[in-house]
Amino acid sequence: MTKLSAESYRGSRDWYPEDLRIRKYIFQTWRQVVKKYGYEEYDAPLLEPIEVYEAKSGQELVGEQTYQFVDRGDRRVAIRPEMTPSVSRMIAARRQEIAYPARWFSIAQFMRYERPQRGREREFWQLNVDLFGVDNTQGEAELIAIGSQIMKAFGATDDMYVIRVNNRRLIDFMMAHFLGLDVQQAQQMIRLFDRKNKIPPEVFRDQAIEIFGADAASVGLQKIAQLLTAHTMADLPEEIRESEAVRDVQRLFTLLERSGVTNAIFDITLMRGLDYYTGTVFEFFDTHPDNNRALFGGGRYDGLVGVFGAEPVGAVGFAPGLSMMELFLEAHDLMPEFISSTDIYMIVLGNAMRGALEVADELRDENVNVEVDFTGRKLDKQIKSAVKKQIPYMMFVGEEELENEIYTLKNIITGDEQKLSLERVVTAVKDHRRQLSRSDDDDDVFDV
Ligand code: HAM
């Protein structure tokens, strides 16, 4: 028989308990922050008809990155590569009944057929935070402020990341009126700008020449150079500076300043690859040299709900990714120490198994998580298992302990040992848990 590979499918990960702890910590932190702003959790199907993405997600995502197949009923379906079309469809389906502004979030799993590399996987997780029914810049300002609060909740300081902001209307204006490109050329140029940081400058230049065509190339390149040196709105060429879209961007920056966001910058080269954006686009970018990628991306997409046959609804949202968040925490040394969700590893001594199991059940009745070692192995072997599993407490139960109803509880990290009644064991464990801010009845904490 051929031996099967023990490796996971290319671009996907196995989540061993120690890895899942990190994922849960990130999800828990995301959830806590977005709930503070009144966002409610939803979910959507894993599969969607491919047309849902063909409508406005863009050629790269639909043509190259979706996992798609024909189901047994001859329907063309895709595993969701993102949430935005699904959530827009859900809003459209209940357009009249929903109370606006609708603040919704979801933490879900997606698949894209991408070349796996640092921070890019084929199976990945995102938090999606979306606000429906707000047409003014206050919406963008709230979402960017939430993004900043998320970073803060992980312990990040402003110098660790930068928020890049641009506007699709400004981009369209720039392509048509400043660079003089037609619709098709503009689309190609947007895609080229989108890849700018991923390709060498010569390649960028050559492809730009090709898009302009020989006659227009030299003037075109000069104009691009002028754009690339604009680091603030004041540096923009005058004709762009006076457009209505610039005023939108200015309004947003004023609101951001008011909400204490100081690390947002205007970046004329930020495009965002997805076609549905209609106004503000933004990305949270890690400033650590090892992580040259966006942590989050988002923007305003006012036309997407309308694609599903409903009256249009103003929409703005963003999505942080789990992989990038994890790399960020590692690179900036912000990853906390994790311990097991089990509180006590019970070590049974001598002939005490029956009584020990009863004690374990009593503890469980008090919401203490207990693992009982009933292997009968040598004591040092049992202790080794407890340490390896990173369970905070060991509890020793022998015949004498059962008789006196006093048990030895040992903290694995500090080495402290106490002789306690069962009641006191419960208190000690719960106090410890509280210190780690791991409440025992909050399902959310361990929800995936
Ligand atoms: P996106 O820029 O494609 O936007 O993805 C957002 C974030 O998801 C990225 O910044 C990255 O952290 C993570 N991500 C995306 N693809 C992968 C991958 N292959 N592996 C690991 N992480 C990945 C969107 O998806 C939009 N739908 C966001 C949005 C929500 N816009 C409005 N609302």
Coordinates of C-alpha atoms and ligand atoms in Angstrom, one line a residue:
M1 CA 0.0 0.0 0.0
T2 CA 1.3 3.5 -0.8
K3 CA 2.1 5.6 2.2
L4 CA -0.1 8.8 2.4
S5 CA 1.5 12.1 3.0
A6 CA 1.0 13.5 6.5
E7 CA 1.2 17.1 5.2
S8 CA -1.8 19.3 4.9
Y9 CA -3.1 20.5 1.5
R10 CA -0.8 23.1 -0.1
G11 CA -1.6 26.5 1.3
S12 CA -3.7 25.3 4.2
R13 CA -2.6 24.7 7.8
D14 CA -3.3 22.0 10.4
W15 CA -4.4 23.7 13.6
Y16 CA -2.7 21.9 16.5
P17 CA -4.0 22.9 19.9
E18 CA -1.1 25.3 20.5
D19 CA -1.7 27.0 17.1
L20 CA -5.4 27.2 17.7
R21 CA -4.8 29.0 21.0
I22 CA -3.3 31.8 19.0
R23 CA -6.1 31.9 16.5
K24 CA -8.7 32.0 19.3
Y25 CA -6.8 34.8 21.0
I26 CA -6.9 36.9 17.8
F27 CA -10.6 36.1 17.1
Q28 CA -11.5 37.0 20.7
T29 CA -9.7 40.3 20.5
W30 CA -11.3 41.2 17.2
R31 CA -14.8 40.3 18.6
Q32 CA -14.3 42.3 21.8
V33 CA -13.4 45.5 19.9
V34 CA -16.1 45.4 17.2
K35 CA -18.8 44.6 19.8
K36 CA -17.9 47.8 21.6
Y37 CA -19.0 49.7 18.6
G38 CA -22.3 47.9 18.4
Y39 CA -21.5 45.4 15.6
E40 CA -23.5 42.2 15.5
E41 CA -22.3 38.9 14.3
Y42 CA -23.7 37.1 11.2
D43 CA -22.5 34.3 8.9
A44 CA -23.1 33.3 5.3
P45 CA -22.8 30.2 3.2
L46 CA -19.4 28.7 2.3
L47 CA -20.5 28.3 -1.4
E48 CA -22.0 31.0 -3.6
P49 CA -23.0 30.9 -7.3
I50 CA -19.9 32.1 -9.2
E51 CA -21.9 35.1 -10.6
V52 CA -21.9 36.7 -7.2
Y53 CA -18.2 37.3 -7.6
E54 CA -18.2 37.8 -11.3
A55 CA -20.4 40.9 -10.8
K56 CA -17.9 43.2 -9.2
S57 CA -15.0 41.4 -7.5
G58 CA -12.6 41.8 -10.4
Q59 CA -10.8 39.5 -12.9
E60 CA -7.8 38.5 -10.6
L61 CA -10.1 37.2 -7.9
V62 CA -12.6 35.5 -10.1
G63 CA -10.5 34.4 -13.1
E64 CA -7.4 33.3 -11.2
Q65 CA -8.1 32.7 -7.6
T66 CA -11.5 31.1 -7.0
Y67 CA -12.0 27.5 -6.2
Q68 CA -14.9 26.7 -8.5
F69 CA -16.7 23.7 -9.6
V70 CA -20.0 22.5 -11.2
D71 CA -22.2 20.9 -8.6
R72 CA -24.4 17.8 -9.3
G73 CA -27.2 20.0 -10.4
D74 CA -25.1 21.7 -13.0
R75 CA -24.7 25.0 -11.1
R76 CA -21.4 26.8 -11.2
V77 CA -20.4 27.5 -7.6
A78 CA -17.3 28.9 -5.8
I79 CA -15.9 28.5 -2.3
R80 CA -16.1 32.0 -1.0
P81 CA -12.9 33.9 -1.6
E82 CA -14.2 36.9 0.4
M83 CA -17.3 38.0 2.3
T84 CA -18.3 41.3 0.8
P85 CA -20.5 40.0 -2.0
S86 CA -22.3 37.5 0.3
V87 CA -23.0 40.1 3.0
S88 CA -24.3 42.6 0.3
R89 CA -26.6 39.8 -1.0
M90 CA -27.9 39.3 2.5
I91 CA -28.6 43.0 2.9
A92 CA -30.3 43.1 -0.5
A93 CA -32.6 40.1 0.4
R94 CA -33.9 41.9 3.5
R95 CA -33.4 45.5 2.3
Q96 CA -36.8 46.7 3.7
E97 CA -36.7 44.9 7.1
I98 CA -33.2 45.8 8.3
A99 CA -32.8 48.6 10.8
Y100 CA -30.2 51.1 9.5
P101 CA -27.4 51.9 10.0
A102 CA -26.7 48.1 10.0
R103 CA -23.4 47.3 11.8
W104 CA -22.4 43.7 11.1
F105 CA -19.3 41.6 11.6
S106 CA -18.3 38.1 10.9
I107 CA -15.2 35.9 11.4
A108 CA -15.0 33.3 8.7
Q109 CA -12.8 31.1 6.6
F110 CA -12.1 31.7 2.9
M111 CA -10.2 30.1 0.0
R112 CA -8.2 31.6 -2.8
Y113 CA -6.0 29.8 -5.2
E114 CA -2.9 32.0 -4.6
R115 CA 0.8 31.1 -4.6
P116 CA 1.4 30.3 -0.9
Q117 CA 4.0 32.6 0.6
R118 CA 4.7 34.4 3.9
G119 CA 1.3 35.9 4.9
R120 CA -0.6 34.4 1.9
E121 CA -2.3 31.1 2.2
R122 CA -4.9 29.3 0.2
E123 CA -7.2 28.8 3.1
F124 CA -7.3 31.8 5.4
W125 CA -9.5 33.6 7.9
Q126 CA -10.8 37.2 8.0
L127 CA -12.8 39.4 10.3
N128 CA -15.2 41.4 8.2
V129 CA -16.6 44.6 9.6
D130 CA -19.2 46.3 7.5
L131 CA -21.5 49.3 7.9
F132 CA -24.6 49.7 5.7
G133 CA -26.8 52.7 5.3
V134 CA -24.3 55.5 6.0
D135 CA -23.5 57.7 3.0
N136 CA -21.2 60.2 4.5
T137 CA -17.5 60.1 5.5
Q138 CA -18.4 59.5 9.2
G139 CA -18.8 55.8 8.2
E140 CA -15.2 55.5 6.9
A141 CA -14.0 57.4 10.0
E142 CA -15.7 54.9 12.3
L143 CA -14.3 51.9 10.5
I144 CA -10.7 53.2 10.5
A145 CA -11.1 54.1 14.2
I146 CA -12.2 50.5 14.9
G147 CA -9.2 49.2 13.0
S148 CA -6.9 51.4 15.1
Q149 CA -8.7 50.1 18.3
I150 CA -8.1 46.6 17.1
M151 CA -4.4 47.3 16.8
K152 CA -4.3 48.9 20.2
A153 CA -6.1 46.0 21.8
F154 CA -3.2 43.8 20.6
G155 CA -0.7 46.1 22.2
A156 CA 0.4 47.8 19.0
T157 CA 1.7 51.4 19.0
D158 CA 1.2 53.9 16.2
D159 CA 4.7 53.5 14.8
M160 CA 4.2 49.8 14.2
Y161 CA 1.8 50.3 11.3
V162 CA 0.5 52.9 9.0
I163 CA -3.0 53.5 7.6
R164 CA -2.8 54.3 3.8
V165 CA -5.8 56.1 2.5
N166 CA -6.9 56.9 -1.1
N167 CA -10.2 57.4 -2.9
R168 CA -11.5 55.6 -6.0
R169 CA -13.2 58.7 -7.4
L170 CA -9.9 60.5 -7.1
I171 CA -8.2 57.7 -8.8
D172 CA -10.7 57.7 -11.7
F173 CA -10.3 61.5 -12.0
M174 CA -6.6 61.1 -12.0
M175 CA -6.6 58.4 -14.6
A176 CA -9.0 60.2 -17.0
H177 CA -8.2 63.9 -16.6
F178 CA -4.6 64.0 -15.4
L179 CA -3.1 61.0 -17.2
G180 CA -5.5 61.2 -20.1
L181 CA -6.3 57.5 -20.2
D182 CA -9.4 55.9 -21.7
V183 CA -11.4 53.4 -19.6
Q184 CA -9.5 50.3 -20.7
Q185 CA -6.1 51.9 -20.2
A186 CA -7.2 53.3 -16.8
Q187 CA -8.1 49.8 -15.7
Q188 CA -4.7 48.5 -16.7
M189 CA -3.0 51.4 -15.0
I190 CA -4.9 50.8 -11.8
R191 CA -3.8 47.1 -11.8
L192 CA -0.2 48.2 -12.5
F193 CA -0.3 50.7 -9.6
D194 CA -1.8 47.9 -7.4
R195 CA 1.2 45.8 -8.1
K196 CA 3.7 48.6 -7.8
N197 CA 5.4 47.5 -4.5
K198 CA 5.6 43.9 -5.7
I199 CA 7.5 44.5 -9.0
P200 CA 10.9 46.1 -9.8
P201 CA 10.8 49.7 -10.8
E202 CA 12.0 48.9 -14.4
V203 CA 9.1 46.5 -14.9
F204 CA 6.7 49.1 -13.6
R205 CA 8.1 51.7 -16.0
D206 CA 8.1 49.3 -19.1
Q207 CA 4.5 48.3 -18.4
A208 CA 3.4 51.9 -17.9
I209 CA 5.0 52.8 -21.3
E210 CA 3.1 50.0 -22.9
I211 CA -0.2 51.3 -21.4
F212 CA 0.4 54.9 -22.5
G213 CA 1.5 53.9 -26.1
A214 CA 4.7 55.2 -27.7
D215 CA 3.4 58.8 -28.4
A216 CA 2.1 59.6 -25.0
A217 CA 4.7 57.7 -22.9
S218 CA 7.2 60.4 -22.1
V219 CA 4.7 62.9 -20.9
G220 CA 2.8 60.2 -19.1
L221 CA 5.8 59.0 -17.3
Q222 CA 6.6 62.5 -16.1
K223 CA 3.1 62.9 -14.8
I224 CA 3.4 59.5 -13.0
A225 CA 6.7 60.7 -11.4
Q226 CA 4.9 63.8 -10.2
L227 CA 2.2 61.7 -8.6
L228 CA 4.6 59.3 -6.9
T229 CA 6.4 62.2 -5.2
A230 CA 3.1 63.5 -3.8
H231 CA 3.2 62.4 -0.1
T232 CA 0.5 64.7 1.1
M233 CA -2.6 66.2 -0.6
A234 CA -0.8 69.5 -0.8
D235 CA 1.8 68.0 -3.1
L236 CA -0.8 66.9 -5.7
P237 CA -0.9 68.6 -9.1
E238 CA -3.3 71.5 -9.0
E239 CA -5.9 70.0 -11.3
I240 CA -6.3 67.0 -9.0
R241 CA -6.1 69.1 -5.9
E242 CA -9.2 71.0 -6.9
S243 CA -11.4 68.0 -7.6
E244 CA -14.4 67.2 -5.5
A245 CA -13.0 63.8 -4.6
V246 CA -10.0 65.5 -2.8
R247 CA -12.4 67.3 -0.6
D248 CA -13.9 63.9 0.5
V249 CA -10.4 62.8 1.4
Q250 CA -9.8 66.0 3.4
R251 CA -13.0 65.6 5.3
L252 CA -12.0 62.1 6.2
F253 CA -8.6 63.2 7.5
T254 CA -10.3 65.9 9.7
L255 CA -12.6 63.3 11.2
L256 CA -9.7 60.9 11.8
E257 CA -7.7 63.5 13.6
R258 CA -10.7 64.2 15.8
S259 CA -11.0 60.6 16.8
G260 CA -7.3 60.5 17.7
V261 CA -6.0 58.5 14.7
T262 CA -2.6 60.1 13.9
N263 CA -0.9 57.5 11.7
A264 CA -3.1 57.8 8.6
I265 CA -1.4 59.0 5.4
F266 CA -2.7 59.9 2.0
D267 CA -1.3 57.5 -0.6
I268 CA -2.2 58.3 -4.2
T269 CA -0.7 54.9 -5.3
L270 CA -3.1 52.8 -3.2
M271 CA -5.6 51.2 -5.5
R272 CA -7.1 48.0 -3.9
G273 CA -7.5 45.2 -6.4
L274 CA -11.3 44.7 -6.0
D275 CA -13.6 46.4 -8.6
Y276 CA -16.5 47.2 -6.3
Y277 CA -15.0 50.1 -4.4
T278 CA -16.6 53.4 -5.3
G279 CA -15.0 55.9 -2.8
T280 CA -12.5 55.8 0.0
V281 CA -10.1 52.9 0.0
F282 CA -7.7 52.1 2.8
E283 CA -5.2 49.6 4.1
F284 CA -3.5 49.1 7.4
F285 CA 0.1 48.4 6.6
D286 CA 2.7 46.7 8.9
T287 CA 5.9 48.9 9.1
H288 CA 8.1 46.0 10.1
P289 CA 10.5 45.2 7.2
D290 CA 9.7 41.4 7.4
N291 CA 6.0 42.0 6.8
N292 CA 5.7 44.0 3.7
R293 CA 2.0 43.5 3.3
A294 CA -1.4 44.8 4.2
L295 CA -2.9 43.7 7.5
F296 CA -6.3 44.9 6.6
G297 CA -8.0 46.3 3.5
G298 CA -11.3 47.9 2.9
G299 CA -13.3 50.8 1.6
R300 CA -16.6 52.2 0.4
Y301 CA -18.6 50.1 -2.0
D302 CA -21.9 51.8 -2.6
G303 CA -22.9 49.8 -5.7
L304 CA -22.8 46.3 -4.6
V305 CA -26.1 45.8 -2.7
G306 CA -27.8 47.2 -5.8
V307 CA -26.4 44.4 -8.0
F308 CA -28.8 42.0 -6.2
G309 CA -31.8 43.9 -7.4
A310 CA -32.4 46.0 -4.3
E311 CA -32.4 49.8 -4.0
P312 CA -28.7 50.7 -3.5
V313 CA -27.5 51.0 0.1
G314 CA -24.4 52.9 1.1
A315 CA -21.8 50.5 2.3
V316 CA -18.3 50.6 3.8
G317 CA -16.2 47.9 5.4
F318 CA -12.8 46.3 5.9
A319 CA -11.3 42.9 6.6
P320 CA -8.3 42.1 8.7
G321 CA -6.6 38.8 7.9
L322 CA -5.6 36.2 10.5
S323 CA -2.3 35.2 8.9
M324 CA -1.0 38.8 8.7
M325 CA -2.2 39.6 12.2
E326 CA -0.2 36.6 13.5
L327 CA 2.9 37.7 11.7
F328 CA 2.5 41.2 13.0
L329 CA 2.2 40.0 16.6
E330 CA 5.3 37.9 16.2
A331 CA 7.4 40.5 14.4
H332 CA 6.6 43.2 17.0
D333 CA 7.0 40.8 19.9
L334 CA 3.4 41.2 21.0
M335 CA 2.3 37.6 21.2
P336 CA 1.2 36.7 24.7
E337 CA 2.1 33.5 26.5
F338 CA -0.7 30.9 26.1
I339 CA -1.7 28.2 28.5
S340 CA -4.2 25.3 28.1
S341 CA -7.9 25.9 28.5
T342 CA -7.7 23.0 31.0
D343 CA -7.3 24.2 34.6
I344 CA -6.2 21.1 36.4
Y345 CA -4.3 18.0 35.5
M346 CA -5.3 15.4 38.1
I347 CA -2.6 12.9 39.1
V348 CA -4.0 9.9 40.8
L349 CA -1.9 8.2 43.5
G350 CA -2.1 4.6 44.6
N351 CA -5.5 3.1 44.7
A352 CA -7.6 6.2 44.6
M353 CA -9.0 6.1 41.0
R354 CA -12.6 5.7 41.9
G355 CA -12.6 8.5 44.4
A356 CA -10.5 10.7 42.2
L357 CA -13.0 10.5 39.3
E358 CA -15.7 11.6 41.7
V359 CA -13.7 14.6 42.8
A360 CA -13.0 15.5 39.2
D361 CA -16.8 15.4 38.5
E362 CA -17.4 17.6 41.6
L363 CA -14.9 20.1 40.2
R364 CA -16.5 20.0 36.8
D365 CA -19.9 20.8 38.4
E366 CA -18.2 24.0 39.6
N367 CA -17.1 24.8 36.0
V368 CA -13.5 23.8 36.6
N369 CA -11.9 22.1 33.6
V370 CA -10.2 18.9 34.8
E371 CA -8.2 16.3 32.9
V372 CA -7.7 13.0 34.8
D373 CA -4.6 11.0 34.2
F374 CA -5.7 7.4 34.6
T375 CA -2.7 5.8 32.9
G376 CA -1.2 4.6 36.2
R377 CA 2.2 5.6 34.9
K378 CA 5.1 6.6 37.1
L379 CA 4.6 10.0 38.8
D380 CA 7.4 11.8 36.9
K381 CA 5.8 10.7 33.5
Q382 CA 2.4 12.1 34.6
I383 CA 4.0 15.4 35.7
K384 CA 5.9 15.6 32.4
S385 CA 2.6 15.3 30.5
A386 CA 1.0 18.1 32.6
V387 CA 3.9 20.4 32.0
K388 CA 4.0 19.7 28.2
K389 CA 0.3 20.4 27.9
Q390 CA 0.8 23.7 29.7
I391 CA -2.0 23.1 32.1
P392 CA -1.6 25.7 34.9
Y393 CA -2.3 23.3 37.9
M394 CA -1.6 19.8 38.9
M395 CA -3.7 18.2 41.7
F396 CA -2.6 15.1 43.5
V397 CA -5.3 12.7 44.7
G398 CA -4.4 9.7 46.8
E399 CA -6.2 7.6 49.4
E400 CA -5.1 9.9 52.2
E401 CA -6.2 13.0 50.4
L402 CA -9.6 11.5 49.8
E403 CA -10.0 10.6 53.4
N404 CA -9.0 14.0 54.7
E405 CA -10.7 15.9 51.9
I406 CA -7.5 18.0 51.5
Y407 CA -5.7 18.0 48.2
T408 CA -2.3 19.2 47.0
L409 CA -2.6 21.8 44.3
K410 CA 0.6 22.8 42.5
N411 CA 1.0 25.7 40.2
I412 CA 3.2 24.6 37.3
I413 CA 4.6 28.0 36.5
T414 CA 5.5 29.3 40.0
G415 CA 6.0 25.9 41.6
D416 CA 3.8 27.0 44.5
E417 CA 2.2 24.1 46.4
Q418 CA -0.8 24.4 48.6
K419 CA -2.9 21.9 50.6
L420 CA -6.5 22.9 50.1
S421 CA -10.1 21.8 50.5
L422 CA -12.1 21.2 47.3
E423 CA -13.9 24.5 47.8
R424 CA -10.5 26.3 48.1
V425 CA -9.2 24.5 45.0
V426 CA -12.1 25.9 43.1
T427 CA -11.5 29.5 44.4
A428 CA -7.7 29.3 43.7
V429 CA -8.3 28.1 40.1
K430 CA -11.0 30.7 39.4
D431 CA -8.9 33.5 40.8
H432 CA -6.0 32.5 38.6
R433 CA -8.3 32.4 35.6
R434 CA -9.6 35.8 36.4
Q435 CA -6.1 37.1 36.5
L436 CA -5.6 35.9 32.9
S437 CA -9.0 37.5 32.1
R438 CA -10.3 34.2 31.0
S439 CA -13.8 34.2 32.3
D440 CA -15.3 30.7 32.8
D441 CA -18.8 31.4 31.4
D442 CA -18.0 33.5 28.4
D443 CA -18.5 31.2 25.5
D444 CA -17.2 33.9 23.2
V445 CA -13.7 33.5 24.4
F446 CA -13.5 30.0 23.0
D447 CA -15.8 30.4 20.1
V448 CA -14.2 29.9 16.7
Ligands
HAM1 P1 -8.6 41.9 0.6 O1 -7.6 43.0 0.6 O2 -8.6 40.9 -0.5 O3 -10.0 42.5 0.9 O4 -8.3 41.1 2.0 C1 -8.3 41.7 3.2 C2 -7.2 41.0 4.1 O5 -7.4 39.6 4.2 C3 -5.8 41.2 3.6 O6 -5.3 42.5 4.0 C4 -5.1 40.0 4.2 O7 -4.7 40.3 5.6 C5 -6.2 39.0 4.3 N1 -6.0 38.0 3.1 C6 -6.5 38.1 1.9 N2 -6.1 37.1 1.1 C7 -5.4 36.3 1.9 C8 -4.7 35.1 1.7 N3 -4.7 34.4 0.6 N4 -4.0 34.5 2.8 C9 -4.0 35.2 4.0 N5 -4.6 36.3 4.2 C10 -5.3 36.9 3.2 C11 -11.2 41.8 0.9 O8 -11.2 40.6 1.0 C12 -12.4 42.7 1.0 N6 -13.6 41.8 0.8 C13 -12.4 43.4 2.3 C14 -13.7 44.3 2.5 C15 -14.7 44.1 3.5 N7 -14.0 45.3 1.8 C16 -15.2 45.8 2.3 N8 -15.6 45.0 3.3

